[in-house]
Coordinates of C-alpha atoms in Angstrom, one line a residue:
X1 CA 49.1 149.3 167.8
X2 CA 52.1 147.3 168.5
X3 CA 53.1 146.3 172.1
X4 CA 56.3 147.8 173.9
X5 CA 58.0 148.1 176.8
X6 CA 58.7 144.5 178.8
X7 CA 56.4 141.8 178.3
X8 CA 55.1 139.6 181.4
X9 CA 54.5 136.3 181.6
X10 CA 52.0 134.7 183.2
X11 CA 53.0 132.4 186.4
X12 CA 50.5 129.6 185.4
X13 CA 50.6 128.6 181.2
X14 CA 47.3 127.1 180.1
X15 CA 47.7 124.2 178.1
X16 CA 44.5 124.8 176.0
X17 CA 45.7 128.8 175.1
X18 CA 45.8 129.2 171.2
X19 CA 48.9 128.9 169.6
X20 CA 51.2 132.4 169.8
X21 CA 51.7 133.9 166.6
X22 CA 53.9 137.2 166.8
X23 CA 52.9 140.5 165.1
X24 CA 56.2 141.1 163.8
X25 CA 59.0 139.4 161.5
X26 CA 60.3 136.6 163.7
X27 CA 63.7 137.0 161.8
X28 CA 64.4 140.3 160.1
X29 CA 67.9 138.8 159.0
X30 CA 67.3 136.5 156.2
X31 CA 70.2 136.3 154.1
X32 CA 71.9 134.7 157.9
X33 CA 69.9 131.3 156.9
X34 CA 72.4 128.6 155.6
X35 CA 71.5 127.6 152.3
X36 CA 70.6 124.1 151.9
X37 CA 72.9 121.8 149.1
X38 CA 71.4 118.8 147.6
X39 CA 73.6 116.2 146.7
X40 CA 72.4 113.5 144.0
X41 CA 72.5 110.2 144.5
X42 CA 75.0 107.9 142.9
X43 CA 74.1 106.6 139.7
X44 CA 73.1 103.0 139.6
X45 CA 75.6 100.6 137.9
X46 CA 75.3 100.1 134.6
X47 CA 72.8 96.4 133.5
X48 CA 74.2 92.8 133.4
X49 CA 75.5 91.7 129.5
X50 CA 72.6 89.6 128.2
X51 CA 73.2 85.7 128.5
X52 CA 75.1 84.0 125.9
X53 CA 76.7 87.3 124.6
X54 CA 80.0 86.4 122.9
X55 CA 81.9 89.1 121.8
X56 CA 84.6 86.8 120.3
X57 CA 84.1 86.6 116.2
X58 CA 83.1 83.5 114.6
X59 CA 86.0 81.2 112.9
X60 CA 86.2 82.8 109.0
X61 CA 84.0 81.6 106.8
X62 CA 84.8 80.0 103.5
X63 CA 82.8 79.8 100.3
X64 CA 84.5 76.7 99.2
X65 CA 84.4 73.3 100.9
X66 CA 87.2 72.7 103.2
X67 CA 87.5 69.9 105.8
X68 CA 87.5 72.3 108.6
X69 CA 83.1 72.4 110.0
X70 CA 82.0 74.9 112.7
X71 CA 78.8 73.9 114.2
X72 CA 77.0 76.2 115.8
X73 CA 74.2 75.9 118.9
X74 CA 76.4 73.0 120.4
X75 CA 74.7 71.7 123.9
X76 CA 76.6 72.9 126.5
X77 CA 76.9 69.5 128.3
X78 CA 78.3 67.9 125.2
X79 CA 81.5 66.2 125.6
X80 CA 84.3 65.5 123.3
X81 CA 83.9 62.1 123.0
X82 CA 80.1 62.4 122.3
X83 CA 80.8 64.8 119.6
X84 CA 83.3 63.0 118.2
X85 CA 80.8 59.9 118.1
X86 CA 77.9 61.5 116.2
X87 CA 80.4 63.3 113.8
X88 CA 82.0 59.8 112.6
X89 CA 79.2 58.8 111.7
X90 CA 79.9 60.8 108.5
X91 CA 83.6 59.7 108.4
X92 CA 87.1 59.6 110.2
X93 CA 87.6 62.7 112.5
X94 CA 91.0 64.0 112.5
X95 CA 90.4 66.4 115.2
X96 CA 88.1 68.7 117.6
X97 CA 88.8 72.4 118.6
X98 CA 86.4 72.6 122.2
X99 CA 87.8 75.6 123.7
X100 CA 84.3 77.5 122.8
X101 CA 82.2 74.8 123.6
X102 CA 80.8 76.9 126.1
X103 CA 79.2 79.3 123.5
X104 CA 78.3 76.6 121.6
X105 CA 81.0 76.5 119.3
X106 CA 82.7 73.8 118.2
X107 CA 85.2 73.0 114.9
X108 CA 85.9 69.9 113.5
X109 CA 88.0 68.6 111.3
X110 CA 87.9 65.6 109.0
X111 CA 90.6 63.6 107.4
X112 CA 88.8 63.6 104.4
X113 CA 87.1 66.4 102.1
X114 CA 84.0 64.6 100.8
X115 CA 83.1 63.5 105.0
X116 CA 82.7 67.4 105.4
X117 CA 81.1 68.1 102.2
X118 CA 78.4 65.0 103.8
X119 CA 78.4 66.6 107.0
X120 CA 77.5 69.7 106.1
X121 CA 75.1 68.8 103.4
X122 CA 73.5 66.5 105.4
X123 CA 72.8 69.0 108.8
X124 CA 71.5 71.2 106.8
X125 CA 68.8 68.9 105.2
X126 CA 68.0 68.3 108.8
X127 CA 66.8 72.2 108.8
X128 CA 65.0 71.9 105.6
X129 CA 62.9 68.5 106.8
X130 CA 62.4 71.2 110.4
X131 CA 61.2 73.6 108.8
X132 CA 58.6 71.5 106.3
X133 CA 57.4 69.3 109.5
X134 CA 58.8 66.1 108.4
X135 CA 61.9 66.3 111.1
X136 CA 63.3 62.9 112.2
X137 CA 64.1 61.5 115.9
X138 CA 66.5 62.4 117.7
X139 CA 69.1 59.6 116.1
X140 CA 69.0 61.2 113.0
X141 CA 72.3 61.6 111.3
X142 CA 73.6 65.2 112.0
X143 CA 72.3 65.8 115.4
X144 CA 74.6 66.6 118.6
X145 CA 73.6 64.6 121.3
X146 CA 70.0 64.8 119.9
X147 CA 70.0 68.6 119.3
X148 CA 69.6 70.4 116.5
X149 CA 72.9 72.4 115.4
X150 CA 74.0 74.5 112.2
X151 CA 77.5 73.7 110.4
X152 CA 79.5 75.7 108.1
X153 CA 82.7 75.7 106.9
X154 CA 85.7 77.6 108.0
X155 CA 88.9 78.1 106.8
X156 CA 91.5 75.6 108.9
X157 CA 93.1 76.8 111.8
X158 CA 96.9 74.9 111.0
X159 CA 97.9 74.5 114.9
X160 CA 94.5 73.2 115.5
X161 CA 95.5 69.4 114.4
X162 CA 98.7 67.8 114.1
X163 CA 100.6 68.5 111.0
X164 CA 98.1 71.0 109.9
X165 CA 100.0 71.9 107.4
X166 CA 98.9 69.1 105.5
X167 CA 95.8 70.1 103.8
X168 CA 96.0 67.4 101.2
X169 CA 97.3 69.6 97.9
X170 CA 101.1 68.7 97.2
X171 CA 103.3 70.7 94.9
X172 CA 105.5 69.4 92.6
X173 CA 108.6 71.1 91.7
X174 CA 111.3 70.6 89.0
X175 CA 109.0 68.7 87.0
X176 CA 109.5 67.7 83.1
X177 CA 107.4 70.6 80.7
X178 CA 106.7 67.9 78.9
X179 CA 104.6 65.2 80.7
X180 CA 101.1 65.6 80.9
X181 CA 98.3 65.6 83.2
X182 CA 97.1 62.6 82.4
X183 CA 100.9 61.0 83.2
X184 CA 100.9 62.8 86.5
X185 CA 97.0 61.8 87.4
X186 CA 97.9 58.0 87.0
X187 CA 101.2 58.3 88.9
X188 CA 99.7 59.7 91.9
X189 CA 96.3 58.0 92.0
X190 CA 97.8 55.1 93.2
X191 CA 98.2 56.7 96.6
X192 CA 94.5 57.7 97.1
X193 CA 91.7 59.6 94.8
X194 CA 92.8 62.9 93.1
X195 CA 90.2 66.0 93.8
X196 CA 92.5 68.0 90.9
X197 CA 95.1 68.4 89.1
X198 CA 96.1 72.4 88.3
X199 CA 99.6 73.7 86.7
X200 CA 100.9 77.2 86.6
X201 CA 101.0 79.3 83.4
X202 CA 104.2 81.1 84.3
X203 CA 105.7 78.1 85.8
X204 CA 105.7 74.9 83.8
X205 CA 108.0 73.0 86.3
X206 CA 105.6 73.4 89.0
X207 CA 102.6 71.3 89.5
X208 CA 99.9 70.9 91.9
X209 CA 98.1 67.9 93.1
X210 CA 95.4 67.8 95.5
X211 CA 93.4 64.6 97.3
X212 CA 90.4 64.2 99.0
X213 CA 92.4 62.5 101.7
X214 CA 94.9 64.5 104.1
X215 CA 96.3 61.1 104.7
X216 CA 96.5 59.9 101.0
X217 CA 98.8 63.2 100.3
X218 CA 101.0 62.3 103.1
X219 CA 101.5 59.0 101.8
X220 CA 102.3 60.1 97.9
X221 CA 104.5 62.5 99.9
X222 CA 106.6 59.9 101.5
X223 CA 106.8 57.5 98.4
X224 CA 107.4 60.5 95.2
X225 CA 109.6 62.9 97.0
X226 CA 113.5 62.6 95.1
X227 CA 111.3 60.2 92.4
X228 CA 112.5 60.4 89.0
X229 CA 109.8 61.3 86.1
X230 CA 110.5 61.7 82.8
X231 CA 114.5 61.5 83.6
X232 CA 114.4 64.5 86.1
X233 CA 114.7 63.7 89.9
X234 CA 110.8 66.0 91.2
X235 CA 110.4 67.6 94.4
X236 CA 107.1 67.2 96.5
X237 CA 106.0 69.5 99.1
X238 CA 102.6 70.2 101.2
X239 CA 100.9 73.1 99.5
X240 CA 97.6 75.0 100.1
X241 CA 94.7 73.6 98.4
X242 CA 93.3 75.9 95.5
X243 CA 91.4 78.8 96.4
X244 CA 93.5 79.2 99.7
X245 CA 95.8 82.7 99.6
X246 CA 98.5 82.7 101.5
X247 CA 96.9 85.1 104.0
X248 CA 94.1 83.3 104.7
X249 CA 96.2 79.6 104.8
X250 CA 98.2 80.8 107.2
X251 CA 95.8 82.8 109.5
X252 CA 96.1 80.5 112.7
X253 CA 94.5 83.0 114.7
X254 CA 91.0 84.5 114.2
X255 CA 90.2 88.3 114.7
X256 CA 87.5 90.6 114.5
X257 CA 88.5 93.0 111.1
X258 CA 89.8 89.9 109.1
X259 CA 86.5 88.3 109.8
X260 CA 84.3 91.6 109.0
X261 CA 85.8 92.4 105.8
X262 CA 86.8 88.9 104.1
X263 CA 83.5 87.3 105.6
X264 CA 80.8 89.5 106.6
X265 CA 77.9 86.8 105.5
X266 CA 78.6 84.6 108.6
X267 CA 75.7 83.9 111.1
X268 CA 75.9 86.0 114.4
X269 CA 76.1 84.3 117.5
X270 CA 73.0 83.1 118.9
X271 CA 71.8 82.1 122.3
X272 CA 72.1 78.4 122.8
X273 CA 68.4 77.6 123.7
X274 CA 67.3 78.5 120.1
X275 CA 68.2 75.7 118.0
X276 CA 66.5 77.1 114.3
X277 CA 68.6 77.8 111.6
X278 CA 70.3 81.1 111.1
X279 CA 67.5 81.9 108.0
X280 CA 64.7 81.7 110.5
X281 CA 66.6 84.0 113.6
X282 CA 64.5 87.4 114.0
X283 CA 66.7 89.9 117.0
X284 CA 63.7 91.7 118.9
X285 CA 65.7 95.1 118.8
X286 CA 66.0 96.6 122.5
X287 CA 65.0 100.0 123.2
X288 CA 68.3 101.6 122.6
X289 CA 68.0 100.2 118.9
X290 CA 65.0 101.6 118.5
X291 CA 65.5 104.5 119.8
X292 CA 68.7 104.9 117.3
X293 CA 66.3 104.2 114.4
X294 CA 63.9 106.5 115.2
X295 CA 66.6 109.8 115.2
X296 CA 67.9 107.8 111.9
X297 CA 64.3 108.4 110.6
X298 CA 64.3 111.7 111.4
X299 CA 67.6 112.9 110.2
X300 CA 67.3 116.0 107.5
X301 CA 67.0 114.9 103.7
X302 CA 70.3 116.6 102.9
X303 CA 72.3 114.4 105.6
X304 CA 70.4 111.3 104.4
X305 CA 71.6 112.2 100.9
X306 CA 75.5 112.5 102.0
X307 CA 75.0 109.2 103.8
X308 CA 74.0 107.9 100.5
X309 CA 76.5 109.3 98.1
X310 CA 79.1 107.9 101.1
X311 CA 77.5 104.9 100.3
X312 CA 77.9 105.2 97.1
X313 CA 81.7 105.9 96.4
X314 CA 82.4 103.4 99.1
X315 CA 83.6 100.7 96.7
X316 CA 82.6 97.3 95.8
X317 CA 85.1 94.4 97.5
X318 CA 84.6 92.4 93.9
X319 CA 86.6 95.5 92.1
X320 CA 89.4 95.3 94.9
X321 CA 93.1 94.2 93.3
X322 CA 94.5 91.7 95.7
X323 CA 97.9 90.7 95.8
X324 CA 97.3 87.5 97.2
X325 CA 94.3 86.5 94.9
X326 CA 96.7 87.3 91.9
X327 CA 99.5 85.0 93.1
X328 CA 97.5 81.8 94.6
X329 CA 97.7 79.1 91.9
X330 CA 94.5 77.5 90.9
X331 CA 91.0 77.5 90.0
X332 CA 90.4 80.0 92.4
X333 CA 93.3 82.2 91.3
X334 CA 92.3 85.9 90.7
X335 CA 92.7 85.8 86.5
X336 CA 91.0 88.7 85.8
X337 CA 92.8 91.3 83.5
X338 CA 90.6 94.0 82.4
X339 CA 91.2 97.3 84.8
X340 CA 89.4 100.4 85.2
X341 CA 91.9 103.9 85.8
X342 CA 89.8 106.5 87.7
X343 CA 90.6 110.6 88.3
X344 CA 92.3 110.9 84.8
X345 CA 92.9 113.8 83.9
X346 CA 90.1 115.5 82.1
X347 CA 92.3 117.2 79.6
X348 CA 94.4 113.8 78.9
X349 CA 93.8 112.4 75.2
X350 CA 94.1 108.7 73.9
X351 CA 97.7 109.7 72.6
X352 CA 99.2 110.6 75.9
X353 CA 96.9 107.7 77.6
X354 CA 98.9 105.2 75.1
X355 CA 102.8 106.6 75.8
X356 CA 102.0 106.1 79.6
X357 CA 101.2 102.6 79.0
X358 CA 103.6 101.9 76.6
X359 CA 106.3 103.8 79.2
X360 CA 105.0 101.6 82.3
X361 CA 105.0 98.4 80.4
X362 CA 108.7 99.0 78.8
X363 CA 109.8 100.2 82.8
X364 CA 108.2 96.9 83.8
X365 CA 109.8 94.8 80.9
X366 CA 113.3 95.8 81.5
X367 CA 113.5 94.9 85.5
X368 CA 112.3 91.8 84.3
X369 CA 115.1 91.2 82.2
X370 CA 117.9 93.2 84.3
X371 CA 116.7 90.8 87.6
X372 CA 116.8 87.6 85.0
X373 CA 113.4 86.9 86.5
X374 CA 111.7 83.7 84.5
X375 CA 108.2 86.0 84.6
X376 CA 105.7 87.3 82.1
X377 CA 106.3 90.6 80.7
X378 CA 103.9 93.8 80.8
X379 CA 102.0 94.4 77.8
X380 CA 98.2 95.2 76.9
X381 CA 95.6 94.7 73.8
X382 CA 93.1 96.7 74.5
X383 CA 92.1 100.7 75.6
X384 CA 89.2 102.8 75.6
X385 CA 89.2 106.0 76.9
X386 CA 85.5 107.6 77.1
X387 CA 85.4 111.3 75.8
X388 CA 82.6 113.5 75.7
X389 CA 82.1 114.5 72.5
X390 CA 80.3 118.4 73.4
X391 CA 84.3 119.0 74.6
X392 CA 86.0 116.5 73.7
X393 CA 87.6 116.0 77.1
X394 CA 87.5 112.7 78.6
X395 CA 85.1 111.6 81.8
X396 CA 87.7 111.1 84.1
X397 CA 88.1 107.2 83.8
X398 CA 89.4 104.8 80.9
X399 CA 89.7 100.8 80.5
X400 CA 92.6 98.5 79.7
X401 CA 93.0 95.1 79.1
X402 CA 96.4 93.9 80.3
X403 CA 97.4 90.3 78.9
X404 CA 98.3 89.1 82.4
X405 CA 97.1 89.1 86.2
X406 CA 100.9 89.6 86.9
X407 CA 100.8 92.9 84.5
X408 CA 97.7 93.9 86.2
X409 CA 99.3 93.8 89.5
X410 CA 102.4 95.6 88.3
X411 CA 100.2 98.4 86.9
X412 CA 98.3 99.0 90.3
X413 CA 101.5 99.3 91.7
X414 CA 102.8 101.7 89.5
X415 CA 99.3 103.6 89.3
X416 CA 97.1 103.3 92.2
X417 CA 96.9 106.1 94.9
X418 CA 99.8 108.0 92.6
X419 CA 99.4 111.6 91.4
X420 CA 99.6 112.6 87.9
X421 CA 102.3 114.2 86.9
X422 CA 100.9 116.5 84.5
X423 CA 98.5 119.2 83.8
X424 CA 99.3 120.6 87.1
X425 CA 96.0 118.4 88.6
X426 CA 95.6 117.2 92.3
X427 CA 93.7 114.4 91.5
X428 CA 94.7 110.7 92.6
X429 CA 94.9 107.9 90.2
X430 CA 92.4 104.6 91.0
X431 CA 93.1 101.4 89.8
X432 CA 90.2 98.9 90.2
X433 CA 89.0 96.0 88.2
X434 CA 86.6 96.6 85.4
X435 CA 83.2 94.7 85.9
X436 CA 83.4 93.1 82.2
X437 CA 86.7 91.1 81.4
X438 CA 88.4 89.9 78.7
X439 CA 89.4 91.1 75.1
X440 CA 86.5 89.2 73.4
X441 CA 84.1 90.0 75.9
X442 CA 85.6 93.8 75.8
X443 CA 85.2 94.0 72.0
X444 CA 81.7 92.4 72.2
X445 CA 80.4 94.8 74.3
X446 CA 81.7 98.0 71.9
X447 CA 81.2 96.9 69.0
X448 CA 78.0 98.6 68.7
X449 CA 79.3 101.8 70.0
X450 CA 78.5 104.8 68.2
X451 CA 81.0 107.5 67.0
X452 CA 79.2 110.5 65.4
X453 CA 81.8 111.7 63.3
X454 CA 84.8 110.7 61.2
X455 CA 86.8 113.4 62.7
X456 CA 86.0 111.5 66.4
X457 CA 87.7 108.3 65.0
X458 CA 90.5 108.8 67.6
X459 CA 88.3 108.4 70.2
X460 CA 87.1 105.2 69.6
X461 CA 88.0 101.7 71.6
X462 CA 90.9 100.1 70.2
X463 CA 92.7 96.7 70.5
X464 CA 96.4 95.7 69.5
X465 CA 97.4 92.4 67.4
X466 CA 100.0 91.8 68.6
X467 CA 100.1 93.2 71.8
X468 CA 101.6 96.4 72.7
X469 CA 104.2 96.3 75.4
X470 CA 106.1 99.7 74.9
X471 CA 108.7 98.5 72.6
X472 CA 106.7 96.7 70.3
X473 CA 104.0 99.2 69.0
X474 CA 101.3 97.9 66.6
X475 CA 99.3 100.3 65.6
X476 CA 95.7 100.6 67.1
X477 CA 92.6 98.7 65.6
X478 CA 89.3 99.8 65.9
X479 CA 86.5 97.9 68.0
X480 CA 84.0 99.7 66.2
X481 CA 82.5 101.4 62.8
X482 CA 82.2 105.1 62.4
X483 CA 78.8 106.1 61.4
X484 CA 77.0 109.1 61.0
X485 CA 73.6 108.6 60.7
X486 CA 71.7 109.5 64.1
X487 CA 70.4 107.1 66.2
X488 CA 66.8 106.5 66.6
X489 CA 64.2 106.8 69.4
X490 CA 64.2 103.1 69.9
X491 CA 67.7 102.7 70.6
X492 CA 69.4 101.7 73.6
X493 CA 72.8 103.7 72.7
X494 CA 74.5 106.2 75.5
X495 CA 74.3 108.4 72.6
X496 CA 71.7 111.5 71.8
X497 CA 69.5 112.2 68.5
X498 CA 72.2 114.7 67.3
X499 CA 75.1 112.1 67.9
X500 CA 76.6 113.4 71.3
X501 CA 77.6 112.1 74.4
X502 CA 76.7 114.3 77.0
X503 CA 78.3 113.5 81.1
X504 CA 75.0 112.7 82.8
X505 CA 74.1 110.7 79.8
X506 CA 77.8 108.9 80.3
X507 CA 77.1 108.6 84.1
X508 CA 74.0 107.2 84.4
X509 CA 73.7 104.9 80.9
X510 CA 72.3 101.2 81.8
X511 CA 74.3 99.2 79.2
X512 CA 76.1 100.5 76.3
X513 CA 78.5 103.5 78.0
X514 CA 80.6 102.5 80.5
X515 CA 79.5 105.1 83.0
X516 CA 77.3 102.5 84.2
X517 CA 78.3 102.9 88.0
X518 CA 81.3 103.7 87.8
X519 CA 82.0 103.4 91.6
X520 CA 81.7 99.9 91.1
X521 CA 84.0 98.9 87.8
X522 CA 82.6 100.2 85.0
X523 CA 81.5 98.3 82.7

């Protein structure tokens, strides 16, 4: 029974009582209590970079030997005048770029092509002796202040040394046709050793000669220029060696997407302490890394197969038409004049493939002459335009061998990323190079083709003698025989027992058809 009425306390507490505990709710208003808010803590800041990080891209690479060396794992306490001491060791240094030094980076540049060639070859002997556990001391040729570093070659940077823009090729200008190579090797030889000689098909006034020596060109510069050969007064100028286009000659500055997709086989940057070769670096991935290829593991098959048809049609740099590969001069000059047109028009025949050729080329032709341009004209000798013979429609892609790299480039400009103007179609025309090149090598490669039927004659590869430029119009000569026997188990032709071409058949043959990847040129 609960207590009521007033409650009396006691005069005198005792301190040893039992704790009080009331009968009833000691507060029968509990929605009055505050409610309590927790606040998080800040997050902590985000981790230090790791040491040595550089985020800065590596000078561009080059595949050909240039007197320009980036070495790589430099001692940071290196100075310029050590560096420049073990480098002469392999010949004259014409300059040092030591603004990365402190990554470890450092360029050099020699006066003379076969010193860089020596340098190079020779540091990375020094990795090759490492890694069999004969290595020398530490006053072996090719090390930096007694370390171990890796060297490469880059292309120059031209504001890097004093007249840069002498990279030892000259070109001649307003030069007789008529004197020879031989003529112009013996004249010039006399102010230093000639790497090459190289001429210009389109140009025969124009010659290039390149030395081994900046300093030897600089000299036959001074002495030939306003010479008379051959009764006409010549012109000398610095040029850029062969193998140099002008975009990548020029390129005084070095960024990250010029670097990633001209030269994406360049070392990463590594920390300085690790002095191996770029072959023997292993990355321990961190934890992130992992964790990214763990979901990448674990990613649905059907998403795994989009990323690998992306893959796929994602095309081949080697197949890319450059403008600037086409009109460099040289061994290194981008020749190549057998093209592959993509997204053609199912319905389009070999007739209608012809006129447009014949219509570009003539276009072409005739701005050449209205300008009064001295260049080579448009014309081609060789098509082939794949049909599947269940429907006779075509596959969607054909092949033609222009006669020129200058008609090549005119006909990706005319073609590539256009939309055909016909058959009321949406697709986008593709230019790309072909993967073989050449008329011979073109009419090697078919001649075994089979046709089935006499009736599919028109669909066979042809060629043109002389060539066909859309005013002159030979008519078409066939690569191949028609036959019309079957072809046998044993034989490796895109073609089936009954003598047809199916599409899968076309798109997946290993040699004869030229389905044979097509993302990547063909043939």
């Amino acid at each position: 029974m609960s207590v009521t009425g007033p409650i009396s306390h006691p005069k005198n507490l005792n301190p040893t009582a039992p704790e009080f505990l009331p009968s009833t709710n000691p507060n029968p208003f509990p929605f009055l209590i505050p409610t309590r808010i927790y606040l998080p803590l800040p997050p902590p800041p985000p981790p230090p970079p790791p040491p040595y990080l550089s985020f800065c891209p590596l000078p561009p690479i080059s595949m050909i030997p240039t007197r320009a060396v980036v070495l790589l794992q430099v001692p940071p306490n290196v100075t310029e005048s050590s560096l420049k001491r073990d480098m002469e060791r392999f010949g004259e240094v014409r300059g040092i770029q030591m603004e990365r030094a402190d990554e470890g980076i450092v360029t050099v540049h020699f006066y003379n092509l076969k010193h860089s060639q020596r340098a190079v070859n020779e540091i990375h002997d020094l990795h090759m002796q490492q890694q069999q556990e004969h290595f020398t001391t530490a006053t072996a040729r090719g090390l930096i202040s007694g370390r171990l570093v890796w060297a490469q070659f880059v292309f120059p940077n031209l504001k890097a040394v004093r007249e840069g823009n002498n990279q030892g090729s000259l070109v001649i200008l307003n030069l007789e046709p008529t004197v020879s190579s031989t003529t112009l090797r013996h004249i010039f030889q006399l102010y230093g050793e000639v790497k090459e000689l190289r001429g210009t098909p389109s140009k025969r006034e124009q010659r290039f000669v390149e030395f081994f020596d900046v300093r030897d060109a600089a000299r036959a510069l001074r002495e030939m220029n306003d010479k008379v050969i051959a009764g006409k007064p010549i012109l000398v100028q610095f040029s850029r060696p062969g193998g140099f286009t002008k975009k990548l000659f020029l390129a005084s500055r070095y960024n990250k997407s010029f670097l990633f997709n001209h030269h994406s086989h360049s070392p990463p940057s590594l920390p300085r302490h690790h002095l191996r070769p770029p072959s023997q670096l292993m990355m321990k991935p961190d934890n992130q890394q992992l964790k990214y290829n763990n979901n990448y593991r674990k990613k649905p098959k059907r998403q795994m197969r989009q990323m690998q048809q992306m893959k796929k049609n994602r095309l081949d740099d080697r197949f890319i038409i450059n403008e600037d590969a086409i009109a460099t001069t040289g061994e290194f000059r981008d020749d190549r004049t057998t093209v592959m047109i993509k997204n053609i028009p199912n319905k389009y025949n070999q007739k209608l493939f012809l006129n447009m050729l014949d219509t570009h080329c003539n276009d072409s032709n005739q701005k050449i002459i209205n300008q009064g341009n001295n260049m080579v004209m448009s014309s081609y000798d060789f098509v082939y335009l794949p049909i599947d013979f269940s429907n006779k429609c075509n596959v969607g892609y054909g092949f033609v061998n222009m006669t020129s790299p200058e008609a090549v480039l005119r006909l990706y400009k005319a073609l590539h990323n256009q939309r055909w103007e016909i058959f009321n179609t949406r697709k986008i025309c593709e230019v790309t190079y072909a993967r073989l090149q050449g008329l011979e090598s073109l009419k090697e490669h078919f001649k075994n083709l089979r046709i089935p039927r006499k009736e599919m004659e028109e669909y066979k590869p042809v060629f043109f003698s002389p060539p066909r430029d859309g005013e002159l119009l030979p008519e078409p000569i066939s690569v191949v025989d028609v036959v019309a026997k079957p072809v046998s188990d044993g034989d490796d032709s895109c073609h089936s027992r009954d003598g047809t071409v199916s599409d899968k058949k076309l798109e997946r043959s290993d040699g004869c058809c030229l389905g044979e990847r097509i993302e990547n040129g063909g043939v």
